[in-house]
Structure formats: structure tokens, C-alpha cells
Amino acid sequence: MAWARATTKGPTDAKKCPAKTTDRAHETTCTLVDDPSFRSIVGYFQHFYEGNMVATPIPSPSFVKHIMLELPLTRNLAKDALDTGLGAPIIHAFILRRRLRDALNPALEALALELEQVGGGMQVSNRGGFHSARDLFASRPGHRALQRLRVKLAQALVEAETAEESSTSDEESDTGLDPQTTPTSSWPNVNRAGHFNGMHDHIEASWSGVYYVRVPQKPKVGNGPHSGTICFRTAVGGFGAALEDRAYATNPAQPEGWCSIHHLDPSPGLLLLFPGWLMHGVMPLVCDDDGDYRVSLAFNFGEDTSPDLPHPNSGSLVPESTRTPGAATRKRKRKRKGQ
């Protein structure tokens, strides 16, 4: 697993690790900016800054590794950032044990390809590629590999909630989560050469995540090093006058403002958990073999499933300035603040 500009904290710091701004005189231009697809995915900003990650190892009984990645802004950017009221995001990265990964992934890959062959997929945030219906776990209750993965997702959720409670309070945390927790929605993605995902969020989910089943080797030339990278847009700013909830950075002829980008390179067996409101997208897949493909399984926890609300994976590319936190997100924020 690789991440950009990571600063590591020791395991003993796990209980006192709130997100902090860093003092760097100059921001670093994001290394993805030279990719011709980058602006069309992330937004038409004038400046793109590569964010620093603060990595804290978390002791885990269920995974090879659990790394809590805090995504702070530099002090300069924090002063100028658009205030969403959501604070600095945290991403949790988990690595499955090799034996379990090797047992699960072939069966999960076969299932994703089977569903792709049947057809009937959706176009949501995906541009090309296959995105199945969003009831994967519910529709396959007898699929052994899928149900074993469901258990790992529940374990990851409990660990993530516990780690964040511990980082903000010395009190014993109580997540109130049932060990049989099942994602409220889930779907496989199959991306082939040139396919990508536009910037989007899952605003009505408390947690969103992705598990990587198959990741082709990246070519070392051209845009290959950026192939399939997941990008998180953590902050925007520099607009000057009030936005008045208008969409921003959508006109390629008139770039404006800045955004802070964090990105991670996927690998088989990597599981990511992050807040549903966090904007994210995926860079185009580049393969040495045009017939190669990537398989991932995406999921949400804690969605508000009221019939009059849009689905949290609606694929909307509306910037976060025009969005408000969902009920589940607000509930989670209140819980973390001890309200």
C-alpha cells in the first residue's frame, strides 16, 4: 500500500492523534496534475495542492495492518478553505491477511465478471466500466466468499469507530454496532482500459468504502503511474467573493480557486473506509494489456434509506458547497463530539 507524503506516528500515539495543521511555507503541486484526465475528474481549479497524510498505526486483531490516515490542511490553506462544517477527514486503511485474501479474491472476481456478463449495470459516477445493482450482499446470501468479506467489513467498521473515539476522548468508546452489521448498499465495479470514476460523494452514508479484488500492474511510462489511483478532494478555497451555493470549478475555460488532493494507490487485499461525505474519484485505468481489468467492491454503511431521498451513490458531481451533511453523517458527528 502506498500513499503520498505520509508522516507516520507511533502506535503509542494512537489515543491522542487529532488532525493538526502543518506549517509549511509553500504548498506542493499535486503530482497527478499532468495527467490529461485529471482536471475533468477533480474539477477545473487554478491550483491543485497535494495534501499531507498523517499515518497512525492502530493495533488490529483482525487485519495485518490498520492505518488511520488523517488528512490535515497546511495552515495557509486552512485559513482560505471553504468551511463545510465537517472538519478534517480521516481514512482507515486495512490489509487483509494473505491467506484470506488469496481465498476470497478469485471467487469475488469470478462473481463480478459473472454479473458483468449478465449485464444490466448502472451508470452512476462510473465513466465506462461496469457498476452492478447496489444489493450485492443481500442478493447473494449463500455466496461463501462474499459473506466472509462481509464479516471483515463489519470488523473494520468497529475498529475504525473505536480508533476515532479513542483519538478524541479518553473515555471507553461504545460503538453500539452489531457484529453482524451488513452494508446498507454494495456493488462490484469492473474497470477496463480508459474507464474511470468522476468526483462524487455518498452523502447519506455514515461510512463508505472499497475493497480491491484485482489490480493490474501499472505501466511505468506515460500516464501509467496514475492508473486507477483513488483521489480524495479534501478541501477547496480561493474563490474570493461569496459562492452563494453556486457550482464552482466546472468551466474548463475559466478555472478558479484551488483544491487539496490526497491520493492512494490500490492493491489486492486493501480495504479503505472513509466518511460518506468525502469527495472522491478514480483515475483512468491504464494497462499494458488492453484486455486487462480491475475489480473492486464498493459499499456504504449507515445510509438514510428514506424513499424521498436520493440514493447516496447518485453519482452527482455537485461540489460540496451545494451539499449538506446527511442525517446519518450529522448523527455520527454528534456522537464523535459527545453530544
XYZ file of C-alpha atoms in Angstrom:
339
model
C 0.000 0.000 0.000
C 1.373 3.415 -0.947
C 0.259 6.907 -0.094
C 1.665 10.313 -0.895
C 3.569 12.481 1.576
C 2.782 10.366 4.627
C 4.079 11.234 8.079
C 3.968 8.296 10.491
C 3.029 8.407 14.155
C 3.996 5.626 16.519
C 1.444 3.116 17.827
C 1.660 4.682 21.284
C 0.212 7.902 19.855
C -2.996 6.196 18.730
C -5.133 7.571 21.568
C -4.124 11.202 21.103
C -3.986 11.968 17.412
C -6.429 14.733 16.418
C -5.944 16.175 12.945
C -3.432 19.013 13.017
C -2.434 21.650 10.517
C 1.181 21.643 9.409
C 3.431 24.659 8.978
C 4.934 24.561 5.505
C 5.733 27.833 3.822
C 4.889 26.513 0.361
C 2.194 24.081 -0.752
C 3.193 21.254 -3.111
C 1.536 20.964 -6.522
C -0.264 17.642 -6.902
C 1.740 15.156 -8.978
C -1.394 13.984 -10.839
C -1.970 17.374 -12.454
C -0.057 16.440 -15.632
C -2.495 13.620 -16.421
C -4.825 14.883 -19.192
C -7.881 13.400 -17.437
C -7.148 14.895 -14.032
C -8.993 18.218 -14.311
C -12.066 16.657 -15.878
C -12.318 14.327 -12.866
C -11.329 16.593 -9.974
C -12.565 19.972 -11.235
C -11.292 22.960 -13.184
C -9.311 24.715 -10.474
C -6.411 27.102 -10.933
C -4.248 25.327 -8.376
C -4.066 21.749 -7.118
C -2.237 21.061 -3.873
C -1.080 17.646 -2.750
C -2.118 17.132 0.839
C -0.021 15.655 3.597
C -1.166 12.461 5.306
C -0.529 11.694 8.965
C -0.417 7.907 9.298
C -1.082 6.295 12.680
C -0.723 2.503 13.042
C -3.647 1.083 15.008
C -3.288 -2.320 16.751
C -5.637 -4.737 14.985
C -6.764 -8.231 15.998
C -8.376 -8.893 12.619
C -6.040 -7.463 9.951
C -2.359 -7.483 9.059
C -2.414 -3.695 9.282
C -4.823 -0.937 10.241
C -3.537 2.546 9.409
C -5.527 5.652 10.344
C -4.765 8.385 7.808
C -5.520 11.932 8.911
C -5.739 14.477 6.080
C -4.923 17.907 7.532
C -4.513 21.141 5.596
C -1.482 23.357 5.881
C -2.138 26.407 7.994
C -2.051 28.661 4.925
C -4.721 26.668 3.119
C -6.861 26.216 6.224
C -7.239 29.997 6.516
C -8.558 30.203 2.962
C -10.599 26.989 2.744
C -14.343 26.921 2.191
C -15.895 25.906 5.506
C -18.107 22.830 5.078
C -18.582 22.355 8.819
C -17.384 18.751 8.534
C -13.797 19.067 9.751
C -10.711 17.233 8.514
C -11.476 13.771 7.114
C -9.897 10.511 8.229
C -9.386 7.447 6.029
C -8.866 3.983 7.512
C -6.742 1.546 5.511
C -6.795 -2.174 6.307
C -4.725 -5.005 4.831
C -6.286 -8.479 4.796
C -4.177 -11.469 5.745
C -2.625 -13.059 2.665
C -4.233 -16.466 3.134
C -7.696 -14.916 3.439
C -7.093 -12.555 0.517
C -5.989 -15.426 -1.709
C -9.045 -17.449 -0.674
C -11.575 -14.650 -1.232
C -10.377 -12.724 -4.260
C -10.670 -15.368 -7.022
C -14.286 -16.080 -6.023
C -15.137 -12.367 -5.742
C -13.545 -11.673 -9.118
C -15.495 -14.502 -10.728
C -18.736 -13.150 -9.240
C -18.068 -9.621 -10.542
C -17.290 -10.915 -14.034
C -20.405 -13.102 -13.963
C -22.575 -10.084 -13.130
C -20.837 -8.032 -15.837
C -21.568 -10.772 -18.374
C -25.248 -10.858 -17.400
C -25.432 -7.092 -17.906
C -27.959 -4.673 -16.507
C -25.364 -2.456 -14.874
C -25.772 1.206 -13.902
C -24.023 4.405 -14.899
C -23.536 6.392 -11.734
C -20.148 8.008 -11.074
C -18.549 5.485 -13.433
C -17.497 6.623 -16.888
C -17.319 3.344 -18.730
C -16.844 0.146 -16.797
C -19.426 -1.992 -15.042
C -21.315 -0.946 -11.881
C -23.828 -3.546 -10.723
C -27.085 -3.081 -8.841
C -26.495 -1.980 -5.247
C -27.759 -5.037 -3.388
C -24.789 -7.369 -3.746
C -24.696 -8.821 -0.216
C -28.470 -9.112 0.062
C -28.781 -10.763 -3.356
C -26.154 -13.452 -2.677
C -26.744 -14.702 0.889
C -25.264 -18.101 0.082
C -22.039 -16.863 -1.534
C -19.352 -18.002 0.897
C -16.562 -15.607 -0.123
C -18.931 -12.648 -0.152
C -20.266 -13.435 3.302
C -16.743 -13.907 4.679
C -15.869 -10.488 3.294
C -18.976 -9.047 4.954
C -17.588 -10.161 8.309
C -14.285 -8.387 7.577
C -16.134 -5.188 6.644
C -18.018 -5.299 9.950
C -14.764 -5.842 11.837
C -13.147 -2.928 10.015
C -16.099 -0.685 10.832
C -15.872 -1.484 14.546
C -12.104 -0.866 14.545
C -12.463 2.441 12.707
C -15.202 3.715 15.026
C -13.209 2.652 18.087
C -9.995 4.286 16.827
C -11.726 7.599 16.156
C -13.485 7.566 19.519
C -10.150 6.858 21.216
C -8.411 9.687 19.358
C -10.905 12.276 20.598
C -11.748 11.012 24.087
C -10.095 9.151 26.915
C -13.418 7.576 27.783
C -14.215 3.989 26.847
C -15.944 4.001 23.480
C -19.187 2.209 22.746
C -19.910 1.923 19.050
C -23.222 0.146 19.580
C -22.574 -1.859 16.410
C -23.897 -5.349 15.960
C -21.087 -7.766 14.908
C -23.441 -8.959 12.157
C -23.511 -5.472 10.609
C -24.169 -5.610 6.877
C -23.576 -2.739 4.455
C -26.752 -0.874 3.547
C -25.657 -0.989 -0.105
C -22.870 -2.716 -2.011
C -21.821 -3.327 -5.616
C -18.862 -4.606 -7.643
C -17.037 -2.445 -10.180
C -15.181 -3.781 -13.203
C -12.993 -1.171 -14.909
C -11.129 -1.789 -18.137
C -8.663 0.383 -20.081
C -9.720 4.049 -20.095
C -12.534 3.660 -17.552
C -12.673 5.989 -14.539
C -14.991 7.433 -11.875
C -15.890 11.097 -11.646
C -15.652 13.064 -8.401
C -18.638 12.241 -6.182
C -19.687 11.539 -2.607
C -22.084 9.207 -0.766
C -23.578 11.964 1.333
C -26.326 9.968 3.077
C -23.928 7.278 4.338
C -22.055 7.413 7.629
C -19.217 5.391 6.108
C -18.268 4.465 2.571
C -15.548 2.121 1.448
C -13.952 -0.044 -1.187
C -12.229 -3.409 -1.200
C -9.756 -4.145 -4.009
C -10.043 -7.606 -5.544
C -7.903 -7.376 -8.679
C -5.481 -4.586 -9.634
C -3.425 -4.895 -12.820
C 0.215 -3.901 -12.741
C 0.762 -0.253 -13.605
C 2.737 0.642 -16.724
C 5.801 2.753 -15.884
C 5.523 5.153 -18.805
C 3.036 7.817 -19.900
C 0.041 8.029 -17.572
C 0.617 4.501 -16.305
C 1.882 5.524 -12.829
C -1.507 7.184 -12.151
C -3.577 4.218 -13.331
C -6.579 3.522 -11.118
C -5.419 5.858 -8.344
C -8.228 6.860 -5.975
C -8.263 10.624 -5.364
C -9.839 12.363 -2.381
C -10.711 16.054 -2.728
C -10.489 17.193 0.860
C -10.864 20.981 0.638
C -11.423 23.854 -1.784
C -10.948 27.596 -1.493
C -9.564 30.760 -3.010
C -12.817 31.918 -4.597
C -12.807 35.452 -3.191
C -16.444 36.571 -3.357
C -19.192 34.529 -1.717
C -20.226 31.480 -3.752
C -23.906 31.668 -2.791
C -24.163 27.892 -3.264
C -23.313 28.059 -6.943
C -21.385 25.262 -8.597
C -17.679 26.017 -8.919
C -14.678 24.883 -10.958
C -16.909 23.374 -13.643
C -15.851 25.530 -16.609
C -12.604 24.443 -18.334
C -12.325 27.879 -19.947
C -12.472 29.659 -16.573
C -10.546 27.734 -13.909
C -10.879 29.171 -10.412
C -9.776 28.670 -6.831
C -7.766 25.758 -5.520
C -8.330 22.278 -4.152
C -6.409 19.943 -1.887
C -5.958 16.392 -3.175
C -4.905 13.225 -1.389
C -4.454 10.021 -3.365
C -3.836 6.335 -2.695
C -2.641 3.520 -4.932
C -4.830 0.396 -4.733
C -3.571 -3.146 -4.309
C -5.345 -6.513 -3.928
C -6.411 -7.067 -0.326
C -6.576 -3.365 0.531
C -9.753 -2.206 2.276
C -10.496 1.529 2.675
C -13.122 3.139 4.927
C -13.868 6.874 4.835
C -16.719 9.279 5.690
C -19.562 9.224 3.179
C -19.351 12.992 2.615
C -15.738 12.845 1.407
C -15.464 13.674 -2.307
C -13.558 11.032 -4.264
C -12.927 9.791 -7.795
C -10.763 7.278 -9.650
C -8.165 7.991 -12.347
C -8.453 6.177 -15.714
C -7.164 2.615 -15.860
C -4.050 2.190 -17.994
C -2.950 -1.360 -18.838
C -0.084 -2.880 -20.809
C -2.629 -5.451 -21.955
C -5.810 -3.783 -23.271
C -7.775 -6.850 -22.190
C -6.764 -6.476 -18.548
C -9.169 -5.103 -15.942
C -9.572 -4.028 -12.330
C -12.190 -5.386 -9.909
C -13.263 -3.658 -6.718
C -16.225 -3.950 -4.364
C -17.737 -0.711 -3.044
C -20.118 -0.388 -0.102
C -21.859 2.009 2.287
C -22.792 1.772 5.956
C -25.447 3.713 7.843
C -27.447 5.187 4.969
C -30.668 7.077 5.406
C -32.869 4.997 3.113
C -35.979 7.220 3.226
C -37.804 6.868 -0.103
C -37.876 10.633 -0.729
C -34.094 10.973 -0.523
C -31.698 10.458 -3.451
C -29.508 7.392 -3.232
C -26.161 8.277 -1.622
C -24.311 6.885 -4.626
C -26.318 9.031 -7.021
C -23.194 9.898 -8.972
C -23.820 13.603 -8.558
C -20.785 15.718 -9.325
C -22.271 18.723 -7.489
C -19.480 20.298 -5.407
C -19.668 20.055 -1.660
C -20.528 23.766 -1.345
C -24.041 22.923 -2.520
C -24.415 19.835 -0.346
C -25.385 19.470 3.303
C -24.457 16.548 5.555
C -26.979 13.714 5.558
C -28.851 12.687 8.693
C -26.547 9.729 9.254
C -23.483 11.943 8.893
C -24.835 14.506 11.350
C -25.631 11.731 13.841
C -22.092 10.393 13.575
C -20.628 13.880 14.059
C -22.722 14.409 17.194
C -21.557 11.065 18.547
C -17.884 11.880 17.963
C -18.324 15.223 19.749
C -20.005 13.508 22.699
C -23.261 15.440 22.286
